[in-house]
Amino acid sequence: MQFSLWLALAGAGALISFTPGAGAINTMSNSLNAGFRRSIWGILGQQAALVVHVVIVALGVGVLVASSPVAFNVIRYAGAAYLIYLGVRQFLSKPSLEEEQAAALRNESAWSIFRRGFWVNLLNPKAIVFFLAFTPQFIRPEQPLLTQYAVLTATIVAIDILVMWFFFAAAARSFQRFTQTPRGQLVLSKVFGVLFVAVGILLALIH
């Protein structure tokens, strides 16, 4: 991949990552609940789903999903339902400052955080459709495809990790003071719950 083309790819990847969405909301929520450092597990889960999306597109399966209303809608509604479930659960959660319960929240297993991030990104068929439109701009058919897809994937993943961790997860740290009081915890739970539900509804309604 030519350096100029790679720079364009990096710029586009940065713009995509800075666009708020379910992944950004999940990252901020993890940063608040599990801590800044441990939020990386959710980010890595999201990247694993991103890699799956690129592989699906590279194999041509993405074309089938994009052209099949039934397949697309099944995945779309499943993803919307999962985000709404996360939002409702967060919205209804009760504030707690007791040490044991706070420790349990912060000690959520890395696998659990990773798995949630994975499903948040994977159950988004619009990501497949997006990559169908996005990847051809940076792939040259006359050149080795495997190398090009590897460079594209590595670039997008690296940029997204940096943006998610050092922007969205770091930004959530400014809200840490709210977690010190029951009222603050309640407000944050409501806010992030509503955001998850809103993104889920948009995913279900916007075509």
mmCIF file of C-alpha atoms in Angstrom:
data_model
loop_
_atom_site.group_PDB
_atom_site.id
_atom_site.type_symbol
_atom_site.label_atom_id
_atom_site.label_comp_id
_atom_site.label_asym_id
_atom_site.label_seq_id
_atom_site.Cartn_x
_atom_site.Cartn_y
_atom_site.Cartn_z
ATOM 1 C CA MET A 1 0.000 0.000 0.000
ATOM 2 C CA GLN A 2 1.384 3.375 -1.038
ATOM 3 C CA PHE A 3 2.200 5.757 1.797
ATOM 4 C CA SER A 4 -0.163 8.435 0.469
ATOM 5 C CA LEU A 5 -2.979 5.901 0.325
ATOM 6 C CA TRP A 6 -2.145 4.737 3.840
ATOM 7 C CA LEU A 7 -2.290 8.337 5.104
ATOM 8 C CA ALA A 8 -5.757 8.676 3.592
ATOM 9 C CA LEU A 9 -6.732 5.407 5.263
ATOM 10 C CA ALA A 10 -5.404 6.606 8.628
ATOM 11 C CA GLY A 11 -7.291 9.888 8.307
ATOM 12 C CA ALA A 12 -10.529 8.139 7.418
ATOM 13 C CA GLY A 13 -10.024 5.658 10.248
ATOM 14 C CA ALA A 14 -9.552 8.468 12.752
ATOM 15 C CA LEU A 15 -12.744 10.191 11.624
ATOM 16 C CA ILE A 16 -14.658 6.921 11.933
ATOM 17 C CA SER A 17 -13.315 6.245 15.421
ATOM 18 C CA PHE A 18 -14.113 9.746 16.701
ATOM 19 C CA THR A 19 -17.719 9.404 15.531
ATOM 20 C CA PRO A 20 -19.774 8.650 18.691
ATOM 21 C CA GLY A 21 -21.614 5.353 18.638
ATOM 22 C CA ALA A 22 -22.360 2.229 20.632
ATOM 23 C CA GLY A 23 -18.650 1.398 20.927
ATOM 24 C CA ALA A 24 -17.821 4.806 22.379
ATOM 25 C CA ILE A 25 -20.708 4.609 24.844
ATOM 26 C CA ASN A 26 -19.697 1.101 25.896
ATOM 27 C CA THR A 27 -16.095 2.239 26.371
ATOM 28 C CA MET A 28 -17.073 5.193 28.553
ATOM 29 C CA SER A 29 -19.416 3.020 30.593
ATOM 30 C CA ASN A 30 -16.667 0.445 31.148
ATOM 31 C CA SER A 31 -14.203 3.142 32.133
ATOM 32 C CA LEU A 32 -16.586 4.441 34.783
ATOM 33 C CA ASN A 33 -17.639 1.062 36.139
ATOM 34 C CA ALA A 34 -14.499 -1.051 35.810
ATOM 35 C CA GLY A 35 -11.838 1.644 35.687
ATOM 36 C CA PHE A 36 -9.772 3.270 32.960
ATOM 37 C CA ARG A 37 -7.144 0.519 32.719
ATOM 38 C CA ARG A 38 -9.593 -2.374 32.649
ATOM 39 C CA SER A 39 -11.757 -0.679 30.032
ATOM 40 C CA ILE A 40 -9.137 -1.825 27.515
ATOM 41 C CA TRP A 41 -10.705 -5.311 27.597
ATOM 42 C CA GLY A 42 -13.980 -3.970 26.225
ATOM 43 C CA ILE A 43 -12.064 -2.038 23.574
ATOM 44 C CA LEU A 44 -10.200 -5.194 22.544
ATOM 45 C CA GLY A 45 -13.529 -7.024 22.317
ATOM 46 C CA GLN A 46 -14.801 -4.325 19.988
ATOM 47 C CA GLN A 47 -11.681 -4.693 17.843
ATOM 48 C CA ALA A 48 -12.166 -8.455 17.614
ATOM 49 C CA ALA A 49 -15.635 -7.799 16.194
ATOM 50 C CA LEU A 50 -14.181 -5.245 13.789
ATOM 51 C CA VAL A 51 -11.721 -7.857 12.504
ATOM 52 C CA VAL A 52 -14.621 -10.265 11.989
ATOM 53 C CA HIS A 53 -16.446 -7.603 9.972
ATOM 54 C CA VAL A 54 -13.420 -7.044 7.726
ATOM 55 C CA VAL A 55 -13.008 -10.795 7.210
ATOM 56 C CA ILE A 56 -16.702 -11.111 6.324
ATOM 57 C CA VAL A 57 -16.371 -8.355 3.749
ATOM 58 C CA ALA A 58 -13.091 -9.760 2.384
ATOM 59 C CA LEU A 59 -14.696 -13.174 1.902
ATOM 60 C CA GLY A 60 -17.626 -11.624 0.087
ATOM 61 C CA VAL A 61 -20.174 -12.719 2.682
ATOM 62 C CA GLY A 62 -20.846 -9.064 3.406
ATOM 63 C CA VAL A 63 -22.362 -8.695 -0.037
ATOM 64 C CA LEU A 64 -24.849 -11.433 0.800
ATOM 65 C CA VAL A 65 -25.772 -9.820 4.114
ATOM 66 C CA ALA A 66 -26.115 -6.397 2.529
ATOM 67 C CA SER A 67 -28.264 -7.736 -0.307
ATOM 68 C CA SER A 68 -30.455 -9.980 1.847
ATOM 69 C CA PRO A 69 -33.123 -7.992 3.725
ATOM 70 C CA VAL A 70 -33.918 -10.981 5.946
ATOM 71 C CA ALA A 71 -30.313 -11.622 7.022
ATOM 72 C CA PHE A 72 -29.659 -7.921 7.452
ATOM 73 C CA ASN A 73 -32.786 -7.343 9.541
ATOM 74 C CA VAL A 74 -32.214 -10.388 11.757
ATOM 75 C CA ILE A 75 -28.748 -9.126 12.704
ATOM 76 C CA ARG A 76 -29.930 -5.524 12.924
ATOM 77 C CA TYR A 77 -32.780 -6.266 15.336
ATOM 78 C CA ALA A 78 -30.616 -8.629 17.389
ATOM 79 C CA GLY A 79 -28.022 -5.881 17.771
ATOM 80 C CA ALA A 80 -30.667 -3.292 18.626
ATOM 81 C CA ALA A 81 -32.229 -5.608 21.198
ATOM 82 C CA TYR A 82 -28.856 -6.246 22.839
ATOM 83 C CA LEU A 83 -28.086 -2.522 23.134
ATOM 84 C CA ILE A 84 -31.559 -1.820 24.526
ATOM 85 C CA TYR A 85 -31.077 -4.667 27.027
ATOM 86 C CA LEU A 86 -27.772 -3.156 28.182
ATOM 87 C CA GLY A 87 -29.427 0.264 28.434
ATOM 88 C CA VAL A 88 -32.410 -0.935 30.454
ATOM 89 C CA ARG A 89 -30.150 -2.900 32.788
ATOM 90 C CA GLN A 90 -27.950 0.163 33.329
ATOM 91 C CA PHE A 91 -30.948 2.484 33.710
ATOM 92 C CA LEU A 92 -32.528 0.284 36.394
ATOM 93 C CA SER A 93 -29.299 -0.339 38.304
ATOM 94 C CA LYS A 94 -29.315 1.034 41.833
ATOM 95 C CA PRO A 95 -26.471 3.152 43.216
ATOM 96 C CA SER A 96 -24.271 1.492 45.786
ATOM 97 C CA LEU A 97 -21.276 2.759 47.693
ATOM 98 C CA GLU A 98 -20.776 -0.325 49.828
ATOM 99 C CA GLU A 99 -17.201 -1.562 49.511
ATOM 100 C CA GLU A 100 -18.074 -5.174 48.712
ATOM 101 C CA GLN A 101 -20.525 -4.271 45.952
ATOM 102 C CA ALA A 102 -18.252 -1.581 44.529
ATOM 103 C CA ALA A 103 -15.379 -4.061 44.492
ATOM 104 C CA ALA A 104 -17.537 -6.654 42.739
ATOM 105 C CA LEU A 105 -18.358 -4.126 40.019
ATOM 106 C CA ARG A 106 -14.731 -3.167 39.525
ATOM 107 C CA ASN A 107 -13.644 -6.819 39.608
ATOM 108 C CA GLU A 108 -15.838 -7.884 36.700
ATOM 109 C CA SER A 109 -13.820 -10.436 34.781
ATOM 110 C CA ALA A 110 -11.801 -9.279 31.804
ATOM 111 C CA TRP A 111 -13.550 -11.920 29.699
ATOM 112 C CA SER A 112 -16.978 -10.526 30.611
ATOM 113 C CA ILE A 113 -15.918 -6.992 29.642
ATOM 114 C CA PHE A 114 -14.308 -8.302 26.436
ATOM 115 C CA ARG A 115 -17.376 -10.349 25.516
ATOM 116 C CA ARG A 116 -19.729 -7.397 25.970
ATOM 117 C CA GLY A 117 -17.561 -5.199 23.751
ATOM 118 C CA PHE A 118 -17.417 -7.946 21.131
ATOM 119 C CA TRP A 119 -21.190 -8.328 20.906
ATOM 120 C CA VAL A 120 -21.822 -4.567 20.930
ATOM 121 C CA ASN A 121 -19.756 -4.209 17.745
ATOM 122 C CA LEU A 122 -20.499 -7.543 16.107
ATOM 123 C CA LEU A 123 -24.289 -7.167 16.192
ATOM 124 C CA ASN A 124 -24.166 -4.128 13.961
ATOM 125 C CA PRO A 125 -24.799 -5.097 10.332
ATOM 126 C CA LYS A 126 -24.399 -1.485 9.291
ATOM 127 C CA ALA A 127 -20.706 -1.920 10.074
ATOM 128 C CA ILE A 128 -20.544 -4.669 7.433
ATOM 129 C CA VAL A 129 -22.305 -2.460 4.909
ATOM 130 C CA PHE A 130 -19.985 0.405 5.828
ATOM 131 C CA PHE A 131 -16.867 -1.705 5.299
ATOM 132 C CA LEU A 132 -18.291 -2.887 1.982
ATOM 133 C CA ALA A 133 -18.277 0.747 0.862
ATOM 134 C CA PHE A 134 -15.110 1.699 2.767
ATOM 135 C CA THR A 135 -12.567 -1.021 1.979
ATOM 136 C CA PRO A 136 -12.672 -0.856 -1.861
ATOM 137 C CA GLN A 137 -11.372 2.717 -1.655
ATOM 138 C CA PHE A 138 -8.090 1.430 -0.221
ATOM 139 C CA ILE A 139 -7.728 -1.950 -1.933
ATOM 140 C CA ARG A 140 -5.971 -2.356 -5.264
ATOM 141 C CA PRO A 141 -7.093 -5.596 -7.001
ATOM 142 C CA GLU A 142 -3.840 -5.899 -8.972
ATOM 143 C CA GLN A 143 -1.790 -6.057 -5.745
ATOM 144 C CA PRO A 144 -1.626 -8.892 -3.158
ATOM 145 C CA LEU A 145 -4.994 -8.752 -1.376
ATOM 146 C CA LEU A 146 -3.957 -10.474 1.867
ATOM 147 C CA THR A 147 -1.235 -7.918 2.567
ATOM 148 C CA GLN A 148 -3.546 -5.016 1.786
ATOM 149 C CA TYR A 149 -6.335 -6.299 4.025
ATOM 150 C CA ALA A 150 -3.797 -6.955 6.791
ATOM 151 C CA VAL A 151 -2.490 -3.373 6.590
ATOM 152 C CA LEU A 152 -6.027 -1.967 6.455
ATOM 153 C CA THR A 153 -7.191 -4.015 9.439
ATOM 154 C CA ALA A 154 -4.092 -3.308 11.536
ATOM 155 C CA THR A 155 -4.378 0.430 10.830
ATOM 156 C CA ILE A 156 -8.075 0.697 11.641
ATOM 157 C CA VAL A 157 -7.717 -1.423 14.798
ATOM 158 C CA ALA A 158 -4.677 0.499 16.072
ATOM 159 C CA ILE A 159 -6.357 3.877 15.523
ATOM 160 C CA ASP A 160 -9.616 2.740 17.111
ATOM 161 C CA ILE A 161 -7.825 1.420 20.199
ATOM 162 C CA LEU A 162 -5.988 4.719 20.645
ATOM 163 C CA VAL A 163 -9.137 6.816 20.166
ATOM 164 C CA MET A 164 -11.345 4.631 22.355
ATOM 165 C CA TRP A 165 -8.861 4.342 25.214
ATOM 166 C CA PHE A 166 -7.157 7.721 25.232
ATOM 167 C CA PHE A 167 -10.171 9.799 24.215
ATOM 168 C CA PHE A 168 -13.473 8.174 25.185
ATOM 169 C CA ALA A 169 -12.259 6.110 28.162
ATOM 170 C CA ALA A 170 -10.080 9.009 29.356
ATOM 171 C CA ALA A 171 -12.966 11.453 28.930
ATOM 172 C CA ALA A 172 -15.110 9.272 31.180
ATOM 173 C CA ARG A 173 -12.579 9.769 33.978
ATOM 174 C CA SER A 174 -13.749 13.375 34.277
ATOM 175 C CA PHE A 175 -17.079 11.973 35.491
ATOM 176 C CA GLN A 176 -15.441 9.895 38.248
ATOM 177 C CA ARG A 177 -16.427 12.421 40.894
ATOM 178 C CA PHE A 178 -20.077 11.574 40.200
ATOM 179 C CA THR A 179 -19.444 7.962 41.214
ATOM 180 C CA GLN A 180 -18.606 9.045 44.738
ATOM 181 C CA THR A 181 -22.219 9.821 45.690
ATOM 182 C CA PRO A 182 -25.447 7.827 45.323
ATOM 183 C CA ARG A 183 -27.063 10.683 43.410
ATOM 184 C CA GLY A 184 -24.122 10.924 41.031
ATOM 185 C CA GLN A 185 -24.171 7.185 40.418
ATOM 186 C CA LEU A 186 -27.894 7.311 39.758
ATOM 187 C CA VAL A 187 -27.531 10.170 37.267
ATOM 188 C CA LEU A 188 -24.728 8.423 35.370
ATOM 189 C CA SER A 189 -26.670 5.155 35.252
ATOM 190 C CA LYS A 190 -29.704 6.941 33.816
ATOM 191 C CA VAL A 191 -27.638 8.871 31.276
ATOM 192 C CA PHE A 192 -25.712 5.856 29.952
ATOM 193 C CA GLY A 193 -28.844 3.716 30.069
ATOM 194 C CA VAL A 194 -30.712 6.222 27.903
ATOM 195 C CA LEU A 195 -27.748 6.477 25.502
ATOM 196 C CA PHE A 196 -27.601 2.706 25.020
ATOM 197 C CA VAL A 197 -31.356 2.519 24.435
ATOM 198 C CA ALA A 198 -31.267 5.488 22.038
ATOM 199 C CA VAL A 199 -28.499 3.923 19.938
ATOM 200 C CA GLY A 200 -30.378 0.613 19.929
ATOM 201 C CA ILE A 201 -33.575 2.286 18.716
ATOM 202 C CA LEU A 202 -31.681 4.200 16.019
ATOM 203 C CA LEU A 203 -30.029 0.986 14.869
ATOM 204 C CA ALA A 204 -33.463 -0.626 14.561
ATOM 205 C CA LEU A 205 -35.200 2.279 12.835
ATOM 206 C CA ILE A 206 -32.629 3.894 10.553
ATOM 207 C CA HIS A 207 -32.236 2.150 7.195
#
